[in-house]
Short mmCIF file of C-alpha atoms and ligand atoms in Angstrom, two decimals:
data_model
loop_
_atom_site.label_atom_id
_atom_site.label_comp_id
_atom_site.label_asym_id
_atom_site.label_seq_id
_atom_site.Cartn_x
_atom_site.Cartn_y
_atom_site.Cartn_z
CA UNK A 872 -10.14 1.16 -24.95
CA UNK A 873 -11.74 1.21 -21.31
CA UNK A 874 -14.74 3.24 -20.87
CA UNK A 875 -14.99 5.03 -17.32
CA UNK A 876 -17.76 6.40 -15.64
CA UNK A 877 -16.17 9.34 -13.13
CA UNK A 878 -19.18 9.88 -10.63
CA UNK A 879 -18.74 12.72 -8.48
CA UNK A 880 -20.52 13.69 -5.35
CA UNK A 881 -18.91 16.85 -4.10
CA UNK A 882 -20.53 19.68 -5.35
CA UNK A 883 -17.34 21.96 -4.84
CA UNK A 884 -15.79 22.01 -8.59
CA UNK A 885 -12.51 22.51 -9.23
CA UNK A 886 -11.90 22.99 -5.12
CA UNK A 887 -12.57 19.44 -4.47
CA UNK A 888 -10.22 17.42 -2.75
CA UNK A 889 -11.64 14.05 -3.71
CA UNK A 890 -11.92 15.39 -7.42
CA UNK A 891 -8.50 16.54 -7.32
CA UNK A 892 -7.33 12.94 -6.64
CA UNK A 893 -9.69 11.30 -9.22
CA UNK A 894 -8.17 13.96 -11.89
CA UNK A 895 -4.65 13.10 -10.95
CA UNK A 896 -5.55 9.24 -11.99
CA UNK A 897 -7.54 9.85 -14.44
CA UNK A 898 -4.65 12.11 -16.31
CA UNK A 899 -2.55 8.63 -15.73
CA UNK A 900 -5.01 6.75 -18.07
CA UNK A 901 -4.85 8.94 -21.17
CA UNK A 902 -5.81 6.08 -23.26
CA UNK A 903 -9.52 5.91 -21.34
CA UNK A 904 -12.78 6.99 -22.87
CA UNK A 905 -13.91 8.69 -19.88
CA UNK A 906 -17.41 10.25 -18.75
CA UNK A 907 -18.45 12.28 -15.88
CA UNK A 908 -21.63 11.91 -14.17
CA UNK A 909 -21.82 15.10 -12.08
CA UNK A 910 -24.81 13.94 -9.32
CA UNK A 911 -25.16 17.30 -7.78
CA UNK A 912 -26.05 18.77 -11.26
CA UNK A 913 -28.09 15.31 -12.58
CA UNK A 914 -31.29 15.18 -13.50
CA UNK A 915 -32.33 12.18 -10.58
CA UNK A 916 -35.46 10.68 -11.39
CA UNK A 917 -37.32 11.09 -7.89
CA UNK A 918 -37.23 7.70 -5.23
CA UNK A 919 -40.11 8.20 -3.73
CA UNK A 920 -43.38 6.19 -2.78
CA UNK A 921 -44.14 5.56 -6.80
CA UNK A 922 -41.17 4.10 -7.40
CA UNK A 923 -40.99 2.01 -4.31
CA UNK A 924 -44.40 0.89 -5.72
CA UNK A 925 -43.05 0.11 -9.09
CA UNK A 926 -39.80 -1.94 -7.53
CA UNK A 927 -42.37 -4.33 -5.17
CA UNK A 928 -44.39 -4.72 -7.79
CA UNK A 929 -41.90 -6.66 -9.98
CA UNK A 930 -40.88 -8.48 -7.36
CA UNK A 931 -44.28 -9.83 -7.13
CA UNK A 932 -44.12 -10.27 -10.46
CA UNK A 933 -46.73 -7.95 -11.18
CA UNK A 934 -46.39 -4.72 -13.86
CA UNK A 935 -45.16 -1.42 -13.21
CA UNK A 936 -47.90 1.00 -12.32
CA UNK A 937 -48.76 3.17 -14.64
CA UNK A 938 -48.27 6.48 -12.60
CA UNK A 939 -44.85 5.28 -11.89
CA UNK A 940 -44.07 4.48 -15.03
CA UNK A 941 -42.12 7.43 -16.73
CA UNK A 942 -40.03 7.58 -13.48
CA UNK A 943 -39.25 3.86 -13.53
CA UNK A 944 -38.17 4.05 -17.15
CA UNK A 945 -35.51 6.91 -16.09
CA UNK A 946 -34.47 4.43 -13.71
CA UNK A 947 -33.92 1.74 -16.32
CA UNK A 948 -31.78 4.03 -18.13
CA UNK A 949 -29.57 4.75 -14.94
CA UNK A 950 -28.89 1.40 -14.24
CA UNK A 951 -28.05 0.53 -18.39
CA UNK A 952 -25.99 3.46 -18.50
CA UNK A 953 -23.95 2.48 -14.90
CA UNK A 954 -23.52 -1.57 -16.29
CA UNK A 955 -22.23 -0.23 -19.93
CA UNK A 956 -18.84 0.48 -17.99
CA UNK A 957 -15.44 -0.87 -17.39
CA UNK A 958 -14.60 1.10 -14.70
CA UNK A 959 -16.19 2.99 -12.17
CA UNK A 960 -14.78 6.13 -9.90
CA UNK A 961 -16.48 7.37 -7.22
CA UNK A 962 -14.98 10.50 -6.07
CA UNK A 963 -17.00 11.87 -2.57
CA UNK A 964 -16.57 13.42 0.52
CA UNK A 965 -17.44 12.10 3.59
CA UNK A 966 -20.61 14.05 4.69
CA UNK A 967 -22.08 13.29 8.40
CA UNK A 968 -19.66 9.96 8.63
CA UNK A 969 -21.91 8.91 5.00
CA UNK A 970 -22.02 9.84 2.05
CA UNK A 971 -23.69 13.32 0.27
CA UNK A 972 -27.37 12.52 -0.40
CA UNK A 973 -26.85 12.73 -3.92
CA UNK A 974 -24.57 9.51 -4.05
CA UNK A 975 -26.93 7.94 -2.02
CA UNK A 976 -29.96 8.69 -4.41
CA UNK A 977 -27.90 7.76 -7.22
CA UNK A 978 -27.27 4.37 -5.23
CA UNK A 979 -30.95 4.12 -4.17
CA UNK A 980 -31.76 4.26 -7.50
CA UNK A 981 -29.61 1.61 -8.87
CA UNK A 982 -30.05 -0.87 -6.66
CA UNK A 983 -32.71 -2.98 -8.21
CA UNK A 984 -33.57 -6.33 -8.15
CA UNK A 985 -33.56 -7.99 -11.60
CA UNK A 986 -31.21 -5.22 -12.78
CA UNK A 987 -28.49 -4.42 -10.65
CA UNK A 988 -28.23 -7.68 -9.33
CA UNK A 989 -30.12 -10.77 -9.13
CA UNK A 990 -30.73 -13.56 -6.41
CA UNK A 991 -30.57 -17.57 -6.83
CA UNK A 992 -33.25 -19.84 -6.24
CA UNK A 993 -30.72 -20.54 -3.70
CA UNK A 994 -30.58 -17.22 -1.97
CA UNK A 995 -27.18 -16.23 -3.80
CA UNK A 996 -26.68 -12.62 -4.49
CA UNK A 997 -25.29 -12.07 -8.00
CA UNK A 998 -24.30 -8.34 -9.33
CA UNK A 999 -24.76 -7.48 -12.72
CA UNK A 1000 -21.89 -4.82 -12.44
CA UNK A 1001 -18.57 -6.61 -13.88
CA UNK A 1002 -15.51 -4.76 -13.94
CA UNK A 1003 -13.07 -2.49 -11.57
CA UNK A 1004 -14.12 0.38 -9.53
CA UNK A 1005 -12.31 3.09 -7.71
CA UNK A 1006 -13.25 5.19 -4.65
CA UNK A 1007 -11.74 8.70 -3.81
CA UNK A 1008 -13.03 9.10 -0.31
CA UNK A 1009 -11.80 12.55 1.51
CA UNK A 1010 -12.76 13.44 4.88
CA UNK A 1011 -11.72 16.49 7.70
CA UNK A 1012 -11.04 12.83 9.91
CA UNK A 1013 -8.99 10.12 9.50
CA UNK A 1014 -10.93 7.34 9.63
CA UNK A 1015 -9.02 4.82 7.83
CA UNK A 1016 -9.01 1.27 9.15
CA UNK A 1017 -6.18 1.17 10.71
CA UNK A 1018 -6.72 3.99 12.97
CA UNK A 1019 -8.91 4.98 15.61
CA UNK A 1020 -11.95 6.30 14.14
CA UNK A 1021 -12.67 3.48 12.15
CA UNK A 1022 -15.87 2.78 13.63
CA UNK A 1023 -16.55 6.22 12.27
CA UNK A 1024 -16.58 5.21 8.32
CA UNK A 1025 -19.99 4.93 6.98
CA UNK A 1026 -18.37 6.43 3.90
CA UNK A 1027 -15.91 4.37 2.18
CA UNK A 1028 -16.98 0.88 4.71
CA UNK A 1029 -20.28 1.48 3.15
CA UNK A 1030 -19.52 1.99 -0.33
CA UNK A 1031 -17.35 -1.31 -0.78
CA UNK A 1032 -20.03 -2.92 0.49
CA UNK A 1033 -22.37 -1.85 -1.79
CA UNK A 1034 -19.97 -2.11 -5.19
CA UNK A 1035 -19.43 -5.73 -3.73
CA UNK A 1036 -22.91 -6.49 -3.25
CA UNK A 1037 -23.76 -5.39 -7.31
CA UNK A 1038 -20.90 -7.32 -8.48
CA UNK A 1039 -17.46 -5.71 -8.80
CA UNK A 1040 -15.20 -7.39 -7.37
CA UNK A 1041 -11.55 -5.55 -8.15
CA UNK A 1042 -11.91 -2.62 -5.46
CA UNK A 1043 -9.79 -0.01 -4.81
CA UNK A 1044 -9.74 2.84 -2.39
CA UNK A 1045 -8.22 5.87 -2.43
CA UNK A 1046 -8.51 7.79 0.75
CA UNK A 1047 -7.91 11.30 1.22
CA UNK A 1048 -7.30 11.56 5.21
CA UNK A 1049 -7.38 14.02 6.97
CA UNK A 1050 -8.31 17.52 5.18
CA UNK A 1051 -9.05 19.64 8.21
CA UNK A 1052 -5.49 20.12 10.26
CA UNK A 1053 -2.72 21.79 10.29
CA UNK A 1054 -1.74 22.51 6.19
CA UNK A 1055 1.42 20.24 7.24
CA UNK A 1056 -0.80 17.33 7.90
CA UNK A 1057 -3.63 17.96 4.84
CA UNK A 1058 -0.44 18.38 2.77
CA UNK A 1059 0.69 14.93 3.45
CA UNK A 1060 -2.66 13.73 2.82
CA UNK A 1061 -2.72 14.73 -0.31
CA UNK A 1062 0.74 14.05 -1.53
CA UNK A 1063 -0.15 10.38 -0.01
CA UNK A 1064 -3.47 10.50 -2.52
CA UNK A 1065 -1.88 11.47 -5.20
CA UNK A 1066 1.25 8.88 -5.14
CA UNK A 1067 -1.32 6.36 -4.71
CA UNK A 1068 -3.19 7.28 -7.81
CA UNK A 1069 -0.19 7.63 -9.47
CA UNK A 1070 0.77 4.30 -8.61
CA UNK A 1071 -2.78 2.80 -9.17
CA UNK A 1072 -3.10 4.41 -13.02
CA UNK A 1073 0.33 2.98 -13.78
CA UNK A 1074 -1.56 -0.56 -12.50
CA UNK A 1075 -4.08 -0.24 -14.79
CA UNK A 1076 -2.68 1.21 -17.74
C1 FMN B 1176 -21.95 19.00 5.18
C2 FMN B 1176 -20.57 18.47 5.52
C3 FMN B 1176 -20.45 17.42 6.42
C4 FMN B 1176 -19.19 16.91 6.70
N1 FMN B 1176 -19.10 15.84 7.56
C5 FMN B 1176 -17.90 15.27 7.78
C6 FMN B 1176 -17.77 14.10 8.61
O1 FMN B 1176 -18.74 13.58 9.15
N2 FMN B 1176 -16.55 13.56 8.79
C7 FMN B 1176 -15.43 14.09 8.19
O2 FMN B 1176 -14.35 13.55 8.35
N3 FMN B 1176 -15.52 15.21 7.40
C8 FMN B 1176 -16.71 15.79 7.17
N4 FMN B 1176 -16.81 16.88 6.34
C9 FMN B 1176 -15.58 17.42 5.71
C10 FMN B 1176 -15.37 16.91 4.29
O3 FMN B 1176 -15.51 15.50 4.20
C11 FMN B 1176 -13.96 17.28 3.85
O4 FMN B 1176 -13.82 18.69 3.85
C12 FMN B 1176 -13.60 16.72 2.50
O5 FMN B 1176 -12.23 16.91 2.28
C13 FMN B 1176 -14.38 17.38 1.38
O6 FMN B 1176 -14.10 16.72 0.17
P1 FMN B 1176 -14.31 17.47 -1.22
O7 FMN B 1176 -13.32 18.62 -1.22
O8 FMN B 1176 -14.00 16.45 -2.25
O9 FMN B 1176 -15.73 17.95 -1.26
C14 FMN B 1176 -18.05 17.44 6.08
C15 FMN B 1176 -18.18 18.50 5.17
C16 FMN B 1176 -19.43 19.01 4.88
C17 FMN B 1176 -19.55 20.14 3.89
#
């Protein structure tokens, strides 16, 4: 059975649009064990100055300091808990042309070296995170790359990147273009989402 870590970063419930498309693929996996981190309601261990202390001290390979020491462990545990997974969906709006700060505290926090990924004596970036992953990216614009605004995607651009620098390397994204419009043109966006989830679940079931 897959295990699936559904990571959300809208913090509007049952109204999300970007949640609404992750549900509709998730109900097309019904043989998933599936978990939701909720990041607008998680307890994030703070990235601040401490922690920034603790990260460049192991990569001088010297020991964590002690008053960051509690914080780094709940940062140890975030990163073990995100690589125990098969399959990773990332539902978020676009906020700003990025992502909500919560997704990008989650991904601050992650991002380790030594734990998330690793480099080569060579200089070769290796992620630790092995496995598929899934992005539900909604936005009032269409920025998707075939269109004009493209330069305007520091949402769903970005977040490839990043799932590509860690290590996953079967990528997927869902995007859920334009919600502000007339209801003709959200409509279609959605009923586009939603076929493509459809589509995508019957993929990976
Ligand atoms: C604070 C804020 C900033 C936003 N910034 C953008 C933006 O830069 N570009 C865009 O296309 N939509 C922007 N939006 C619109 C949302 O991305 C859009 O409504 C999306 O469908 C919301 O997804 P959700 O329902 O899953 O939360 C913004 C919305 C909010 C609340």
């Amino acid at each position: 059975m897959k295990r699936l870590l559904h990571i959300v970063a809208s913090p509007r419930g049952d109204r999300s649009r970007s949640g609404a498309v992750a549900g509709r693929l998730l109900a097309g996996l019904p043989d998933s064990e599936v978990e939701t981190l909720d990041l607008f309601a998680a307890d994030l261990p703070p990235f601040d100055g401490a922690v920034i202390d603790a990260r460049y001290a192991l990569i001088n390979g010297e020991g964590v300091p002690a008053s960051a020491m509690a914080d780094w462990r709940a940062v140890e545990r975030y990163i073990a808990h995100f690589l125990t997974f098969d399959l990773w969906l990332i539902s978020t709006p676009m906020w700003n042309f990025g992502v909500p700060y919560r997704l990008k505290h989650y991904v601050d926090l992650l991002t380790q070296p030594g734990l998330a990924f690793a480099v080569t004596a060579d200089g070769q970036v290796q992620g630790k995170a092995k496995g598929t992953a899934i992005i539900f990216a909604a936005g009032a614009m269409d920025t998707r790359p075939d269109g004009p605004l493209v330069a305007l995607d520091f949402q769903a651009a970005w977040l490839e990147s990043w799932l590509r620098f860690i290590g996953v390397s079967d990528l997927h994204t869902l995007r859920i273009q334009p919600t502000y419009g007339t209801p003709e043109a959200v409509e279609a966006a959605m009923q586009r989402a939603f076929a493509e989830a459809d589509a995508l679940a019957a993929r990976l079931r």
